Amino acid sequence: MTDAAAPVSYKGWAGIKRAFGTPSALTMAFLGFGSGLPFLLIASQTLSTRLRDVGLDLGSIGLISLASFFYLLKFVWAPLIDRYAFPLIGFLGRRRSWLLASQVGVTGGLFALAFVRPELGVTPLVLWVLVASFAGATQDSVVDAYRIEIAPESAQAALAATYTLGYRIGLILAGAGALYLAQFEGWIVAYLAMASLMVLPIIATLVCREPAQPEVRIQRRIDFFGAFWQPIASFFTTNGIVLALVLLAFVGLYKFPDQVIGVMAGPFYLDSGFTKADIATVSKLFGVWMGIGGAFIGGIAVAAFGFRRMLLVAALGVALSNLAFLLMAHNPGQLWAFYAALSADNLFQGFAGTVLVAFMSSLTDRNFTATQYALLVSLANLPGKFVGGASGYIVEATSYSTFFIFSATTVIPTLLLLVWLWPRIRDRSSA
């Protein structure tokens, strides 16, 4: 899977079609699938639905979700990914060696999770979630670096969209597929089947090409500790201290409204009177396809209008879509309310995801791609993850309706930061 070496233009409608049609776009679909498949199984709704299904209380489910915290800390070891190839398989290249190692780690973690019995004790489950989330977080860091390095900035929105396509298909199988299998065959079969599907991104890693090393603009003869501090120093030097801090805060708060409700979504669906099969059909199948549509709309919108205006549209859309869950809260067991809420939620999630990826990609120095992008992604998930860990207690102390209204209002700080950033950021996309 190789792209032409000669520079090409990605401007206009023809450029958009060209960007979506590159071999790199196909590669990103498979790598996105590998990133999306384990997430729900170890860090989000499928795992929380499994725990609720075997009788765990909401507070415990929220706390167990914190075991996937490696997804928030992947910037810590990302400098090693930027600097070294993975031992023993370094002949694959700096990016592909880490990809293969992390994908094998995810596969092993999912196989192990198939056989844990959380109703008898959560310690083994937490330990294997830690293992799988470390491997999954590492995989995500490498995939993000690969995407940024394999194509120019003007093609990043298209690659983000095809990545999201693969990611969302992974979510469909890990969500709808796993829930259908759990409903009729049990959780062991569900997790074993999901682990087996990791062979697809592994094959993609083995056949795709290694990105070219960026032209060196910095002193590469740095020591082990310099590998950690230099990417951070570069980010602040490039943007200035004040702008860099505001950018980090903005990225950290951007997905907050969506992340706040993430852990409680699965239990909320069950408590609203829906079966696992209902949840699979509406949330993990229909909803994910809505998310794919939103991702491609976001990719086209960023290519056509730039990411600055789309950041505003996406932030408002994600926050307001949380209010759609009030339809479900006040109409329990009604499928029409379930479909309406999931349509709004997933459409704007997909749209906002592509916009944020394009924006964060524009902020990275390609000499430190994995480290800087991992830092931005970790910040984009950190605040909501910690509030998500306490979300079960918030719901138990109030109600689902109050919780959804609260989640929508959390967009206000993001909008205030965007007002300050508006004249200070420029569109570096293909607009």
PDB file of N, CA, C and O in Angstrom, residues 364-417:
ATOM      1  N   THR A 364       0.893  19.701  15.549  1.00  0.00           N
ATOM      2  CA  THR A 364       2.030  18.848  15.875  1.00  0.00           C
ATOM      3  C   THR A 364       3.258  19.164  15.032  1.00  0.00           C
ATOM      4  O   THR A 364       3.160  19.534  13.861  1.00  0.00           O
ATOM      5  N   ASP A 365       4.411  19.001  15.643  1.00  0.00           N
ATOM      6  CA  ASP A 365       5.704  19.066  14.960  1.00  0.00           C
ATOM      7  C   ASP A 365       6.036  17.643  14.515  1.00  0.00           C
ATOM      8  O   ASP A 365       6.067  16.721  15.334  1.00  0.00           O
ATOM      9  N   ARG A 366       6.283  17.436  13.226  1.00  0.00           N
ATOM     10  CA  ARG A 366       6.487  16.082  12.716  1.00  0.00           C
ATOM     11  C   ARG A 366       7.788  15.451  13.195  1.00  0.00           C
ATOM     12  O   ARG A 366       8.012  14.271  12.953  1.00  0.00           O
ATOM     13  N   ASN A 367       8.638  16.206  13.860  1.00  0.00           N
ATOM     14  CA  ASN A 367       9.791  15.607  14.503  1.00  0.00           C
ATOM     15  C   ASN A 367       9.399  14.874  15.784  1.00  0.00           C
ATOM     16  O   ASN A 367      10.158  14.045  16.282  1.00  0.00           O
ATOM     17  N   PHE A 368       8.230  15.213  16.335  1.00  0.00           N
ATOM     18  CA  PHE A 368       7.763  14.608  17.589  1.00  0.00           C
ATOM     19  C   PHE A 368       6.291  14.208  17.448  1.00  0.00           C
ATOM     20  O   PHE A 368       5.477  14.459  18.331  1.00  0.00           O
ATOM     21  N   THR A 369       5.939  13.595  16.348  1.00  0.00           N
ATOM     22  CA  THR A 369       4.531  13.363  16.030  1.00  0.00           C
ATOM     23  C   THR A 369       3.811  12.571  17.107  1.00  0.00           C
ATOM     24  O   THR A 369       2.759  12.981  17.604  1.00  0.00           O
ATOM     25  N   ALA A 370       4.354  11.390  17.448  1.00  0.00           N
ATOM     26  CA  ALA A 370       3.662  10.520  18.402  1.00  0.00           C
ATOM     27  C   ALA A 370       3.515  11.196  19.753  1.00  0.00           C
ATOM     28  O   ALA A 370       2.459  11.145  20.385  1.00  0.00           O
ATOM     29  N   THR A 371       4.576  11.856  20.227  1.00  0.00           N
ATOM     30  CA  THR A 371       4.552  12.444  21.565  1.00  0.00           C
ATOM     31  C   THR A 371       3.573  13.600  21.653  1.00  0.00           C
ATOM     32  O   THR A 371       2.721  13.644  22.543  1.00  0.00           O
ATOM     33  N   GLN A 372       3.689  14.561  20.725  1.00  0.00           N
ATOM     34  CA  GLN A 372       2.828  15.736  20.815  1.00  0.00           C
ATOM     35  C   GLN A 372       1.367  15.381  20.561  1.00  0.00           C
ATOM     36  O   GLN A 372       0.474  15.873  21.263  1.00  0.00           O
ATOM     37  N   TYR A 373       1.107  14.529  19.577  1.00  0.00           N
ATOM     38  CA  TYR A 373      -0.285  14.174  19.317  1.00  0.00           C
ATOM     39  C   TYR A 373      -0.857  13.348  20.469  1.00  0.00           C
ATOM     40  O   TYR A 373      -2.018  13.524  20.852  1.00  0.00           O
ATOM     41  N   ALA A 374      -0.047  12.449  21.042  1.00  0.00           N
ATOM     42  CA  ALA A 374      -0.518  11.662  22.188  1.00  0.00           C
ATOM     43  C   ALA A 374      -0.845  12.565  23.367  1.00  0.00           C
ATOM     44  O   ALA A 374      -1.822  12.330  24.098  1.00  0.00           O
ATOM     45  N   LEU A 375      -0.036  13.595  23.572  1.00  0.00           N
ATOM     46  CA  LEU A 375      -0.320  14.548  24.647  1.00  0.00           C
ATOM     47  C   LEU A 375      -1.652  15.245  24.411  1.00  0.00           C
ATOM     48  O   LEU A 375      -2.475  15.370  25.325  1.00  0.00           O
ATOM     49  N   LEU A 376      -1.886  15.681  23.181  1.00  0.00           N
ATOM     50  CA  LEU A 376      -3.141  16.365  22.867  1.00  0.00           C
ATOM     51  C   LEU A 376      -4.334  15.434  23.031  1.00  0.00           C
ATOM     52  O   LEU A 376      -5.372  15.812  23.592  1.00  0.00           O
ATOM     53  N   VAL A 377      -4.211  14.190  22.553  1.00  0.00           N
ATOM     54  CA  VAL A 377      -5.316  13.241  22.669  1.00  0.00           C
ATOM     55  C   VAL A 377      -5.579  12.902  24.132  1.00  0.00           C
ATOM     56  O   VAL A 377      -6.733  12.785  24.571  1.00  0.00           O
ATOM     57  N   SER A 378      -4.512  12.739  24.905  1.00  0.00           N
ATOM     58  CA  SER A 378      -4.686  12.444  26.325  1.00  0.00           C
ATOM     59  C   SER A 378      -5.413  13.582  27.026  1.00  0.00           C
ATOM     60  O   SER A 378      -6.322  13.362  27.832  1.00  0.00           O
ATOM     61  N   LEU A 379      -5.023  14.808  26.708  1.00  0.00           N
ATOM     62  CA  LEU A 379      -5.704  15.961  27.297  1.00  0.00           C
ATOM     63  C   LEU A 379      -7.158  16.029  26.848  1.00  0.00           C
ATOM     64  O   LEU A 379      -8.035  16.449  27.610  1.00  0.00           O
ATOM     65  N   ALA A 380      -7.423  15.607  25.605  1.00  0.00           N
ATOM     66  CA  ALA A 380      -8.793  15.643  25.094  1.00  0.00           C
ATOM     67  C   ALA A 380      -9.697  14.667  25.821  1.00  0.00           C
ATOM     68  O   ALA A 380     -10.922  14.796  25.773  1.00  0.00           O
ATOM     69  N   ASN A 381      -9.110  13.682  26.496  1.00  0.00           N
ATOM     70  CA  ASN A 381      -9.916  12.675  27.180  1.00  0.00           C
ATOM     71  C   ASN A 381      -9.817  12.721  28.697  1.00  0.00           C
ATOM     72  O   ASN A 381     -10.646  12.130  29.382  1.00  0.00           O
ATOM     73  N   LEU A 382      -8.793  13.406  29.218  1.00  0.00           N
ATOM     74  CA  LEU A 382      -8.521  13.352  30.653  1.00  0.00           C
ATOM     75  C   LEU A 382      -9.630  13.912  31.529  1.00  0.00           C
ATOM     76  O   LEU A 382     -10.118  13.224  32.432  1.00  0.00           O
ATOM     77  N   PRO A 383     -10.097  15.169  31.331  1.00  0.00           N
ATOM     78  CA  PRO A 383     -11.105  15.712  32.247  1.00  0.00           C
ATOM     79  C   PRO A 383     -12.389  14.893  32.262  1.00  0.00           C
ATOM     80  O   PRO A 383     -12.923  14.571  33.335  1.00  0.00           O
ATOM     81  N   GLY A 384     -12.892  14.542  31.086  1.00  0.00           N
ATOM     82  CA  GLY A 384     -14.136  13.780  31.020  1.00  0.00           C
ATOM     83  C   GLY A 384     -14.001  12.395  31.606  1.00  0.00           C
ATOM     84  O   GLY A 384     -14.962  11.847  32.160  1.00  0.00           O
ATOM     85  N   LYS A 385     -12.799  11.810  31.510  1.00  0.00           N
ATOM     86  CA  LYS A 385     -12.597  10.466  32.053  1.00  0.00           C
ATOM     87  C   LYS A 385     -12.741  10.465  33.559  1.00  0.00           C
ATOM     88  O   LYS A 385     -13.387   9.569  34.129  1.00  0.00           O
ATOM     89  N   PHE A 386     -12.160  11.448  34.221  1.00  0.00           N
ATOM     90  CA  PHE A 386     -12.247  11.476  35.670  1.00  0.00           C
ATOM     91  C   PHE A 386     -13.669  11.779  36.145  1.00  0.00           C
ATOM     92  O   PHE A 386     -14.148  11.186  37.112  1.00  0.00           O
ATOM     93  N   VAL A 387     -14.363  12.688  35.459  1.00  0.00           N
ATOM     94  CA  VAL A 387     -15.764  12.943  35.815  1.00  0.00           C
ATOM     95  C   VAL A 387     -16.606  11.717  35.504  1.00  0.00           C
ATOM     96  O   VAL A 387     -17.519  11.357  36.253  1.00  0.00           O
ATOM     97  N   GLY A 388     -16.263  11.001  34.396  1.00  0.00           N
ATOM     98  CA  GLY A 388     -16.972   9.769  34.076  1.00  0.00           C
ATOM     99  C   GLY A 388     -16.817   8.731  35.162  1.00  0.00           C
ATOM    100  O   GLY A 388     -17.735   7.950  35.440  1.00  0.00           O
ATOM    101  N   GLY A 389     -15.652   8.701  35.824  1.00  0.00           N
ATOM    102  CA  GLY A 389     -15.457   7.755  36.910  1.00  0.00           C
ATOM    103  C   GLY A 389     -16.381   8.006  38.087  1.00  0.00           C
ATOM    104  O   GLY A 389     -16.716   7.076  38.827  1.00  0.00           O
ATOM    105  N   ALA A 390     -16.795   9.267  38.260  1.00  0.00           N
ATOM    106  CA  ALA A 390     -17.721   9.599  39.342  1.00  0.00           C
ATOM    107  C   ALA A 390     -19.152   9.731  38.860  1.00  0.00           C
ATOM    108  O   ALA A 390     -20.050  10.052  39.651  1.00  0.00           O
ATOM    109  N   SER A 391     -19.394   9.485  37.570  1.00  0.00           N
ATOM    110  CA  SER A 391     -20.716   9.739  36.995  1.00  0.00           C
ATOM    111  C   SER A 391     -21.798   8.868  37.616  1.00  0.00           C
ATOM    112  O   SER A 391     -22.955   9.298  37.741  1.00  0.00           O
ATOM    113  N   GLY A 392     -21.447   7.637  38.020  1.00  0.00           N
ATOM    114  CA  GLY A 392     -22.440   6.772  38.650  1.00  0.00           C
ATOM    115  C   GLY A 392     -22.981   7.371  39.938  1.00  0.00           C
ATOM    116  O   GLY A 392     -24.186   7.307  40.214  1.00  0.00           O
ATOM    117  N   TYR A 393     -22.096   7.975  40.717  1.00  0.00           N
ATOM    118  CA  TYR A 393     -22.528   8.601  41.968  1.00  0.00           C
ATOM    119  C   TYR A 393     -23.360   9.853  41.703  1.00  0.00           C
ATOM    120  O   TYR A 393     -24.302  10.154  42.449  1.00  0.00           O
ATOM    121  N   ILE A 394     -23.029  10.585  40.632  1.00  0.00           N
ATOM    122  CA  ILE A 394     -23.810  11.772  40.278  1.00  0.00           C
ATOM    123  C   ILE A 394     -25.238  11.376  39.920  1.00  0.00           C
ATOM    124  O   ILE A 394     -26.210  11.998  40.361  1.00  0.00           O
ATOM    125  N   VAL A 395     -25.384  10.317  39.109  1.00  0.00           N
ATOM    126  CA  VAL A 395     -26.717   9.857  38.724  1.00  0.00           C
ATOM    127  C   VAL A 395     -27.499   9.364  39.943  1.00  0.00           C
ATOM    128  O   VAL A 395     -28.681   9.683  40.101  1.00  0.00           O
ATOM    129  N   GLU A 396     -26.839   8.595  40.810  1.00  0.00           N
ATOM    130  CA  GLU A 396     -27.527   8.071  41.988  1.00  0.00           C
ATOM    131  C   GLU A 396     -27.957   9.182  42.936  1.00  0.00           C
ATOM    132  O   GLU A 396     -28.968   9.067  43.624  1.00  0.00           O
ATOM    133  N   ALA A 397     -27.186  10.293  42.976  1.00  0.00           N
ATOM    134  CA  ALA A 397     -27.518  11.408  43.864  1.00  0.00           C
ATOM    135  C   ALA A 397     -28.572  12.327  43.269  1.00  0.00           C
ATOM    136  O   ALA A 397     -29.247  13.056  44.007  1.00  0.00           O
ATOM    137  N   THR A 398     -28.731  12.308  41.930  1.00  0.00           N
ATOM    138  CA  THR A 398     -29.707  13.194  41.280  1.00  0.00           C
ATOM    139  C   THR A 398     -30.675  12.359  40.454  1.00  0.00           C
ATOM    140  O   THR A 398     -31.557  11.722  40.977  1.00  0.00           O
ATOM    141  N   SER A 399     -30.500  12.399  39.154  1.00  0.00           N
ATOM    142  CA  SER A 399     -31.308  11.597  38.235  1.00  0.00           C
ATOM    143  C   SER A 399     -30.616  11.621  36.878  1.00  0.00           C
ATOM    144  O   SER A 399     -29.720  12.438  36.640  1.00  0.00           O
ATOM    145  N   TYR A 400     -31.024  10.732  35.987  1.00  0.00           N
ATOM    146  CA  TYR A 400     -30.451  10.742  34.644  1.00  0.00           C
ATOM    147  C   TYR A 400     -30.735  12.061  33.933  1.00  0.00           C
ATOM    148  O   TYR A 400     -29.870  12.621  33.245  1.00  0.00           O
ATOM    149  N   SER A 401     -31.947  12.601  34.090  1.00  0.00           N
ATOM    150  CA  SER A 401     -32.302  13.848  33.405  1.00  0.00           C
ATOM    151  C   SER A 401     -31.409  15.001  33.850  1.00  0.00           C
ATOM    152  O   SER A 401     -30.895  15.771  33.027  1.00  0.00           O
ATOM    153  N   THR A 402     -31.237  15.142  35.165  1.00  0.00           N
ATOM    154  CA  THR A 402     -30.369  16.198  35.686  1.00  0.00           C
ATOM    155  C   THR A 402     -28.947  16.023  35.184  1.00  0.00           C
ATOM    156  O   THR A 402     -28.256  16.995  34.834  1.00  0.00           O
ATOM    157  N   PHE A 403     -28.496  14.780  35.109  1.00  0.00           N
ATOM    158  CA  PHE A 403     -27.146  14.470  34.653  1.00  0.00           C
ATOM    159  C   PHE A 403     -26.945  14.909  33.198  1.00  0.00           C
ATOM    160  O   PHE A 403     -25.909  15.484  32.854  1.00  0.00           O
ATOM    161  N   PHE A 404     -27.933  14.673  32.341  1.00  0.00           N
ATOM    162  CA  PHE A 404     -27.797  15.057  30.933  1.00  0.00           C
ATOM    163  C   PHE A 404     -27.804  16.578  30.759  1.00  0.00           C
ATOM    164  O   PHE A 404     -27.074  17.123  29.920  1.00  0.00           O
ATOM    165  N   ILE A 405     -28.625  17.271  31.534  1.00  0.00           N
ATOM    166  CA  ILE A 405     -28.634  18.734  31.465  1.00  0.00           C
ATOM    167  C   ILE A 405     -27.290  19.292  31.923  1.00  0.00           C
ATOM    168  O   ILE A 405     -26.719  20.196  31.295  1.00  0.00           O
ATOM    169  N   PHE A 406     -26.766  18.736  33.021  1.00  0.00           N
ATOM    170  CA  PHE A 406     -25.446  19.161  33.510  1.00  0.00           C
ATOM    171  C   PHE A 406     -24.372  18.954  32.451  1.00  0.00           C
ATOM    172  O   PHE A 406     -23.519  19.818  32.224  1.00  0.00           O
ATOM    173  N   SER A 407     -24.408  17.818  31.775  1.00  0.00           N
ATOM    174  CA  SER A 407     -23.378  17.515  30.775  1.00  0.00           C
ATOM    175  C   SER A 407     -23.402  18.521  29.625  1.00  0.00           C
ATOM    176  O   SER A 407     -22.353  18.893  29.092  1.00  0.00           O
ATOM    177  N   ALA A 408     -24.592  18.978  29.238  1.00  0.00           N
ATOM    178  CA  ALA A 408     -24.688  19.944  28.138  1.00  0.00           C
ATOM    179  C   ALA A 408     -24.101  21.297  28.521  1.00  0.00           C
ATOM    180  O   ALA A 408     -23.484  21.973  27.687  1.00  0.00           O
ATOM    181  N   THR A 409     -24.261  21.696  29.773  1.00  0.00           N
ATOM    182  CA  THR A 409     -23.766  23.013  30.195  1.00  0.00           C
ATOM    183  C   THR A 409     -22.240  23.064  30.301  1.00  0.00           C
ATOM    184  O   THR A 409     -21.659  24.148  30.347  1.00  0.00           O
ATOM    185  N   THR A 410     -21.596  21.913  30.305  1.00  0.00           N
ATOM    186  CA  THR A 410     -20.138  21.901  30.435  1.00  0.00           C
ATOM    187  C   THR A 410     -19.423  22.398  29.182  1.00  0.00           C
ATOM    188  O   THR A 410     -18.195  22.498  29.171  1.00  0.00           O
ATOM    189  N   VAL A 411     -20.159  22.725  28.126  1.00  0.00           N
ATOM    190  CA  VAL A 411     -19.546  23.276  26.907  1.00  0.00           C
ATOM    191  C   VAL A 411     -19.171  24.746  27.077  1.00  0.00           C
ATOM    192  O   VAL A 411     -18.384  25.284  26.294  1.00  0.00           O
ATOM    193  N   ILE A 412     -19.692  25.416  28.082  1.00  0.00           N
ATOM    194  CA  ILE A 412     -19.494  26.867  28.232  1.00  0.00           C
ATOM    195  C   ILE A 412     -18.015  27.247  28.319  1.00  0.00           C
ATOM    196  O   ILE A 412     -17.560  28.163  27.616  1.00  0.00           O
ATOM    197  N   PRO A 413     -17.196  26.600  29.165  1.00  0.00           N
ATOM    198  CA  PRO A 413     -15.775  26.971  29.191  1.00  0.00           C
ATOM    199  C   PRO A 413     -15.089  26.786  27.834  1.00  0.00           C
ATOM    200  O   PRO A 413     -14.220  27.580  27.453  1.00  0.00           O
ATOM    201  N   THR A 414     -15.472  25.753  27.097  1.00  0.00           N
ATOM    202  CA  THR A 414     -14.890  25.516  25.771  1.00  0.00           C
ATOM    203  C   THR A 414     -15.192  26.681  24.831  1.00  0.00           C
ATOM    204  O   THR A 414     -14.315  27.152  24.098  1.00  0.00           O
ATOM    205  N   LEU A 415     -16.419  27.158  24.853  1.00  0.00           N
ATOM    206  CA  LEU A 415     -16.804  28.267  23.983  1.00  0.00           C
ATOM    207  C   LEU A 415     -16.064  29.549  24.356  1.00  0.00           C
ATOM    208  O   LEU A 415     -15.663  30.327  23.472  1.00  0.00           O
ATOM    209  N   LEU A 416     -15.859  29.776  25.639  1.00  0.00           N
ATOM    210  CA  LEU A 416     -15.127  30.971  26.069  1.00  0.00           C
ATOM    211  C   LEU A 416     -13.672  30.928  25.591  1.00  0.00           C
ATOM    212  O   LEU A 416     -13.121  31.942  25.146  1.00  0.00           O
ATOM    213  N   LEU A 417     -13.060  29.750  25.681  1.00  0.00           N
ATOM    214  CA  LEU A 417     -11.688  29.612  25.185  1.00  0.00           C
ATOM    215  C   LEU A 417     -11.623  29.801  23.676  1.00  0.00           C
ATOM    216  O   LEU A 417     -10.676  30.401  23.153  1.00  0.00           O
TER     217      LEU A 417
END
